[in-house]
Amino acid sequence: MRKIAFINAKGGVAKTTSCVNVGAGLALRGYRTLLVDLDSQGHVTKSLGVQAGEGLAELVQGDASLKEVQIEARENLFVIAGGGAIPGVKRLISRRDMRSELVLSEALEDLRGYDFVLLDTAPSWDVLNVNCLFYADELLVPVSMEVLALQGIGDFLGRVGQVQRYREGLRIQGIIPTFYDARVKKSAEILEQLKRYFPEALWPPVRYNARLSEAPGFGQHIFEYAKRSNGAADYARLAERLVKGG
Ligand SMILES: Nc1ncnc2c1ncn2[C@@H]1O[C@H](COP(=O)(O)OP(=O)(O)O)[C@@H](O)[C@H]1O
Ligand SMILES: [Mg+2]
């Protein structure tokens, strides 16, 4: 069971879009996949058009069992919902005296039967995301093609480095350039810089594609909403890459 977080302290870089569509791509290939939403916005369930009942908050607080919180969204694709109750999880973590970084790991300890567990995170550096870094083994870091996003990434990876001192197994599996537009000079320049900084970890880019932003409004992933789009092609390629990189 591979445990992979989509994470970056910056918002709007396509963490959720990538988590949902890579997850859908894996599920369509026959891999049993679970998406865990750590964000209070609850976008993962909304993107897939499923009703969020009890989710991660109820699980961590002991009000629901692991079995109860796993929602089947599609064949092979399951979700543990985030949403409005997530701040309660952070309060609970903050109140813990000992090993507070392991609350999420303990809550998900008995998960079985998945090939992939993908975690979607909020754009922050808080106790829940630190918990996420103690649960996940691999990180996928979406970076949008903007100068500020590029500057933020060094800072973010520095913090990940601090956690890696305690968790040797934690590795950056890939940096994913997002909103790539070959016609825009800035896009090409930033991609060049990313190549220079991360020659090994850099993954192929996800192109700017309006279909990707429309799909969640219909409660569909990209392979349902526009399976011949560039977005579908790019996320199919990333899912494939993730399978091979195991
Ligand atoms: N490649 C893309 N092309 C066009 N729009 C995109 C693309 N990826 C994401 N989006 C849109 O950009 C916005 C931010 O993406 P989102 O996945 O919510 O970012 P994050 O989870 O990092 O905050 C959303 O409206 C999403 O639909
Ligand atoms: Mg998000």
GROMACS .gro file of C-alpha atoms and ligand atoms in nm:
model
  274
    1MET     CA    1   0.000   0.000   0.000
    2ARG     CA    2   0.169   0.318  -0.118
    3LYS     CA    3   0.093   0.634   0.081
    4ILE     CA    4   0.135   0.951  -0.120
    5ALA     CA    5   0.060   1.312  -0.027
    6PHE     CA    6  -0.012   1.594  -0.271
    7ILE     CA    7   0.138   1.879  -0.080
    8ASN     CA    8   0.270   2.233  -0.112
    9ALA     CA    9   0.227   2.520   0.132
   10LYS     CA   10   0.092   2.732  -0.152
   11GLY     CA   11  -0.275   2.733  -0.253
   12GLY     CA   12  -0.413   2.714  -0.604
   13VAL     CA   13  -0.130   2.504  -0.746
   14ALA     CA   14  -0.358   2.209  -0.838
   15LYS     CA   15  -0.309   1.983  -0.537
   16THR     CA   16  -0.674   1.881  -0.530
   17THR     CA   17  -0.706   1.858  -0.908
   18SER     CA   18  -0.398   1.636  -0.919
   19CYS     CA   19  -0.501   1.417  -0.628
   20VAL     CA   20  -0.849   1.353  -0.768
   21ASN     CA   21  -0.743   1.294  -1.128
   22VAL     CA   22  -0.432   1.088  -1.057
   23GLY     CA   23  -0.652   0.886  -0.821
   24ALA     CA   24  -0.916   0.840  -1.091
   25GLY     CA   25  -0.645   0.739  -1.337
   26LEU     CA   26  -0.516   0.475  -1.098
   27ALA     CA   27  -0.866   0.344  -1.027
   28LEU     CA   28  -0.938   0.313  -1.400
   29ARG     CA   29  -0.621   0.106  -1.435
   30GLY     CA   30  -0.764  -0.131  -1.177
   31TYR     CA   31  -0.572  -0.015  -0.872
   32ARG     CA   32  -0.777   0.011  -0.554
   33THR     CA   33  -0.728   0.371  -0.452
   34LEU     CA   34  -0.832   0.573  -0.147
   35LEU     CA   35  -0.836   0.954  -0.143
   36VAL     CA   36  -0.806   1.113   0.201
   37ASP     CA   37  -0.911   1.478   0.218
   38LEU     CA   38  -0.724   1.678   0.483
   39ASP     CA   39  -0.867   2.012   0.372
   40SER     CA   40  -1.158   2.188   0.542
   41GLN     CA   41  -1.293   2.293   0.202
   42GLY     CA   42  -1.397   1.934   0.131
   43HIS     CA   43  -1.319   1.965  -0.238
   44VAL     CA   44  -1.237   1.600  -0.297
   45THR     CA   45  -1.590   1.472  -0.237
   46LYS     CA   46  -1.738   1.772  -0.421
   47SER     CA   47  -1.513   1.714  -0.721
   48LEU     CA   48  -1.642   1.359  -0.747
   49GLY     CA   49  -2.003   1.453  -0.681
   50VAL     CA   50  -2.038   1.236  -0.373
   51GLN     CA   51  -2.217   1.323  -0.054
   52ALA     CA   52  -1.977   1.364   0.236
   53GLY     CA   53  -2.114   1.209   0.553
   54GLU     CA   54  -1.885   1.123   0.837
   55GLY     CA   55  -1.525   1.173   0.742
   56LEU     CA   56  -1.176   1.216   0.873
   57ALA     CA   57  -1.281   1.438   1.163
   58GLU     CA   58  -1.531   1.185   1.299
   59LEU     CA   59  -1.272   0.910   1.256
   60VAL     CA   60  -0.997   1.094   1.443
   61GLN     CA   61  -1.238   1.202   1.716
   62GLY     CA   62  -1.354   0.845   1.763
   63ASP     CA   63  -1.713   0.911   1.653
   64ALA     CA   64  -1.698   0.686   1.348
   65SER     CA   65  -1.506   0.373   1.255
   66LEU     CA   66  -1.259   0.338   0.972
   67LYS     CA   67  -1.510   0.119   0.792
   68GLU     CA   68  -1.783   0.380   0.822
   69VAL     CA   69  -1.584   0.669   0.679
   70GLN     CA   70  -1.467   0.505   0.356
   71ILE     CA   71  -1.710   0.615   0.085
   72GLU     CA   72  -1.712   0.432  -0.247
   73ALA     CA   73  -1.708   0.709  -0.511
   74ARG     CA   74  -1.642   0.495  -0.817
   75GLU     CA   75  -1.529   0.143  -0.892
   76ASN     CA   76  -1.188   0.109  -0.720
   77LEU     CA   77  -1.204   0.470  -0.601
   78PHE     CA   78  -1.283   0.547  -0.238
   79VAL     CA   79  -1.281   0.868  -0.036
   80ILE     CA   80  -1.246   0.969   0.328
   81ALA     CA   81  -1.402   1.312   0.338
   82GLY     CA   82  -1.251   1.629   0.476
   83GLY     CA   83  -1.464   1.938   0.516
   84GLY     CA   84  -1.586   2.179   0.777
   85ALA     CA   85  -1.502   1.956   1.074
   86ILE     CA   86  -1.129   1.949   0.995
   87PRO     CA   87  -1.041   2.239   1.231
   88GLY     CA   88  -1.162   2.013   1.514
   89VAL     CA   89  -0.898   1.759   1.411
   90LYS     CA   90  -0.629   2.024   1.439
   91ARG     CA   91  -0.749   2.123   1.786
   92LEU     CA   92  -0.746   1.760   1.892
   93ILE     CA   93  -0.391   1.719   1.762
   94SER     CA   94  -0.277   2.037   1.936
   95ARG     CA   95  -0.414   1.919   2.269
   96ARG     CA   96  -0.225   1.590   2.261
   97ASP     CA   97   0.069   1.588   2.502
   98MET     CA   98   0.272   1.314   2.343
   99ARG     CA   99   0.350   1.209   1.988
  100SER     CA  100   0.098   1.453   1.851
  101GLU     CA  101   0.254   1.412   1.506
  102LEU     CA  102   0.118   1.056   1.490
  103VAL     CA  103  -0.255   1.120   1.536
  104LEU     CA  104  -0.332   1.073   1.165
  105SER     CA  105  -0.109   0.765   1.138
  106GLU     CA  106  -0.286   0.605   1.433
  107ALA     CA  107  -0.630   0.686   1.291
  108LEU     CA  108  -0.541   0.523   0.956
  109GLU     CA  109  -0.331   0.242   1.102
  110ASP     CA  110  -0.579  -0.037   1.029
  111LEU     CA  111  -0.640   0.057   0.665
  112ARG     CA  112  -0.603  -0.248   0.444
  113GLY     CA  113  -0.672  -0.354   0.091
  114TYR     CA  114  -0.564  -0.051  -0.107
  115ASP     CA  115  -0.288  -0.023  -0.364
  116PHE     CA  116  -0.270   0.354  -0.322
  117VAL     CA  117  -0.368   0.598  -0.047
  118LEU     CA  118  -0.354   0.954  -0.184
  119LEU     CA  119  -0.381   1.248   0.056
  120ASP     CA  120  -0.502   1.590  -0.052
  121THR     CA  121  -0.378   1.865   0.177
  122ALA     CA  122  -0.461   2.224   0.262
  123PRO     CA  123  -0.220   2.500   0.164
  124SER     CA  124  -0.058   2.550   0.500
  125TRP     CA  125   0.215   2.438   0.729
  126ASP     CA  126   0.013   2.329   1.029
  127VAL     CA  127  -0.019   2.036   1.268
  128LEU     CA  128  -0.236   1.836   1.029
  129ASN     CA  129   0.008   1.867   0.741
  130VAL     CA  130   0.293   1.773   0.974
  131ASN     CA  131   0.088   1.467   1.067
  132CYS     CA  132   0.051   1.400   0.697
  133LEU     CA  133   0.431   1.404   0.656
  134PHE     CA  134   0.456   1.143   0.932
  135TYR     CA  135   0.202   0.919   0.758
  136ALA     CA  136   0.289   0.945   0.390
  137ASP     CA  137   0.602   0.787   0.247
  138GLU     CA  138   0.604   0.975  -0.081
  139LEU     CA  139   0.534   1.337  -0.167
  140LEU     CA  140   0.410   1.479  -0.495
  141VAL     CA  141   0.454   1.855  -0.505
  142PRO     CA  142   0.252   2.047  -0.765
  143VAL     CA  143   0.411   2.378  -0.861
  144SER     CA  144   0.231   2.630  -1.078
  145MET     CA  145   0.421   2.819  -1.343
  146GLU     CA  146   0.458   3.145  -1.155
  147VAL     CA  147   0.764   3.314  -1.014
  148LEU     CA  148   0.621   3.328  -0.663
  149ALA     CA  149   0.535   2.960  -0.666
  150LEU     CA  150   0.891   2.886  -0.766
  151GLN     CA  151   1.029   3.094  -0.482
  152GLY     CA  152   0.797   2.929  -0.228
  153ILE     CA  153   0.904   2.580  -0.324
  154GLY     CA  154   1.257   2.611  -0.184
  155ASP     CA  155   1.118   2.724   0.147
  156PHE     CA  156   0.868   2.443   0.153
  157LEU     CA  157   1.121   2.173   0.067
  158GLY     CA  158   1.348   2.306   0.341
  159ARG     CA  159   1.075   2.240   0.594
  160VAL     CA  160   1.015   1.894   0.452
  161GLY     CA  161   1.389   1.837   0.503
  162GLN     CA  162   1.347   1.905   0.873
  163VAL     CA  163   1.082   1.634   0.898
  164GLN     CA  164   1.298   1.394   0.695
  165ARG     CA  165   1.552   1.399   0.977
  166TYR     CA  166   1.294   1.210   1.183
  167ARG     CA  167   1.149   1.009   0.896
  168GLU     CA  168   1.416   0.861   0.679
  169GLY     CA  169   1.162   0.688   0.456
  170LEU     CA  170   0.993   1.010   0.348
  171ARG     CA  171   1.087   1.106  -0.005
  172ILE     CA  172   0.995   1.362  -0.266
  173GLN     CA  173   0.865   1.137  -0.540
  174GLY     CA  174   0.800   1.415  -0.786
  175ILE     CA  175   0.766   1.786  -0.853
  176ILE     CA  176   0.472   1.837  -1.089
  177PRO     CA  177   0.470   2.155  -1.299
  178THR     CA  178   0.106   2.264  -1.336
  179PHE     CA  179  -0.079   2.521  -1.548
  180TYR     CA  180   0.192   2.479  -1.809
  181ASP     CA  181   0.137   2.681  -2.126
  182ALA     CA  182   0.400   2.639  -2.394
  183ARG     CA  183   0.290   2.962  -2.565
  184VAL     CA  184   0.374   3.169  -2.261
  185LYS     CA  185   0.739   3.259  -2.222
  186LYS     CA  186   0.716   3.265  -1.844
  187SER     CA  187   0.597   2.902  -1.841
  188ALA     CA  188   0.895   2.782  -2.041
  189GLU     CA  189   1.139   2.983  -1.829
  190ILE     CA  190   1.006   2.851  -1.503
  191LEU     CA  191   1.008   2.496  -1.634
  192GLU     CA  192   1.374   2.544  -1.728
  193GLN     CA  193   1.457   2.661  -1.378
  194LEU     CA  194   1.272   2.369  -1.222
  195LYS     CA  195   1.472   2.133  -1.444
  196ARG     CA  196   1.791   2.290  -1.322
  197TYR     CA  197   1.697   2.272  -0.953
  198PHE     CA  198   1.534   1.931  -0.960
  199PRO     CA  199   1.692   1.731  -1.242
  200GLU     CA  200   1.581   1.401  -1.092
  201ALA     CA  201   1.251   1.474  -0.924
  202LEU     CA  202   1.090   1.680  -1.201
  203TRP     CA  203   0.787   1.514  -1.359
  204PRO     CA  204   0.625   1.595  -1.693
  205PRO     CA  205   0.403   1.905  -1.676
  206VAL     CA  206   0.026   1.925  -1.664
  207ARG     CA  207  -0.082   2.172  -1.928
  208TYR     CA  208  -0.328   2.450  -1.869
  209ASN     CA  209  -0.662   2.301  -1.970
  210ALA     CA  210  -1.000   2.462  -1.903
  211ARG     CA  211  -1.166   2.117  -1.897
  212LEU     CA  212  -0.981   2.045  -1.572
  213SER     CA  213  -1.140   2.345  -1.405
  214GLU     CA  214  -1.488   2.267  -1.540
  215ALA     CA  215  -1.504   1.899  -1.441
  216PRO     CA  216  -1.546   1.947  -1.062
  217GLY     CA  217  -1.857   2.159  -1.124
  218PHE     CA  218  -2.015   1.851  -1.279
  219GLY     CA  219  -1.895   1.622  -1.001
  220GLN     CA  220  -1.680   1.436  -1.252
  221HIS     CA  221  -1.314   1.354  -1.284
  222ILE     CA  222  -1.141   1.440  -1.608
  223PHE     CA  223  -1.169   1.090  -1.760
  224GLU     CA  224  -1.547   1.115  -1.728
  225TYR     CA  225  -1.590   1.478  -1.820
  226ALA     CA  226  -1.347   1.508  -2.112
  227LYS     CA  227  -1.154   1.191  -2.173
  228ARG     CA  228  -0.996   1.320  -2.494
  229SER     CA  229  -0.873   1.645  -2.341
  230ASN     CA  230  -0.513   1.742  -2.276
  231GLY     CA  231  -0.596   1.729  -1.906
  232ALA     CA  232  -0.698   1.364  -1.932
  233ALA     CA  233  -0.384   1.282  -2.131
  234ASP     CA  234  -0.159   1.457  -1.879
  235TYR     CA  235  -0.314   1.296  -1.573
  236ALA     CA  236  -0.318   0.953  -1.738
  237ARG     CA  237   0.053   0.997  -1.793
  238LEU     CA  238   0.112   1.096  -1.430
  239ALA     CA  239  -0.086   0.797  -1.302
  240GLU     CA  240   0.124   0.573  -1.524
  241ARG     CA  241   0.442   0.733  -1.397
  242LEU     CA  242   0.333   0.682  -1.037
  243VAL     CA  243   0.272   0.312  -1.101
  244LYS     CA  244   0.616   0.272  -1.259
  245GLY     CA  245   0.791   0.472  -0.988
  246GLY     CA  246   0.686   0.228  -0.716
  247LIG     N1  247  -0.412   2.237  -1.551
  247LIG     C1  248  -0.514   2.319  -1.518
  247LIG     N2  249  -0.570   2.400  -1.611
  247LIG     C2  250  -0.671   2.485  -1.579
  247LIG     N3  251  -0.725   2.496  -1.458
  247LIG     C3  252  -0.675   2.417  -1.360
  247LIG     C4  253  -0.568   2.325  -1.385
  247LIG     N4  254  -0.540   2.260  -1.268
  247LIG     C5  255  -0.625   2.311  -1.177
  247LIG     N5  256  -0.706   2.404  -1.229
  247LIG     C6  257  -0.806   2.487  -1.157
  247LIG     O1  258  -0.734   2.579  -1.077
  247LIG     C7  259  -0.796   2.599  -0.952
  247LIG     C8  260  -0.701   2.559  -0.839
  247LIG     O2  261  -0.676   2.420  -0.844
  247LIG     P1  262  -0.685   2.329  -0.714
  247LIG     O3  263  -0.662   2.189  -0.755
  247LIG     O4  264  -0.810   2.357  -0.637
  247LIG     O5  265  -0.559   2.384  -0.633
  247LIG     P2  266  -0.517   2.359  -0.480
  247LIG     O6  267  -0.584   2.233  -0.433
  247LIG     O7  268  -0.367   2.347  -0.484
  247LIG     O8  269  -0.560   2.479  -0.403
  247LIG     C9  270  -0.921   2.513  -0.954
  247LIG     O9  271  -1.029   2.593  -0.994
  247LIG    C10  272  -0.892   2.408  -1.059
  247LIG    O10  273  -1.008   2.361  -1.122
  248MG      MG  274  -0.707   2.201  -0.268
   0.00000   0.00000   0.00000
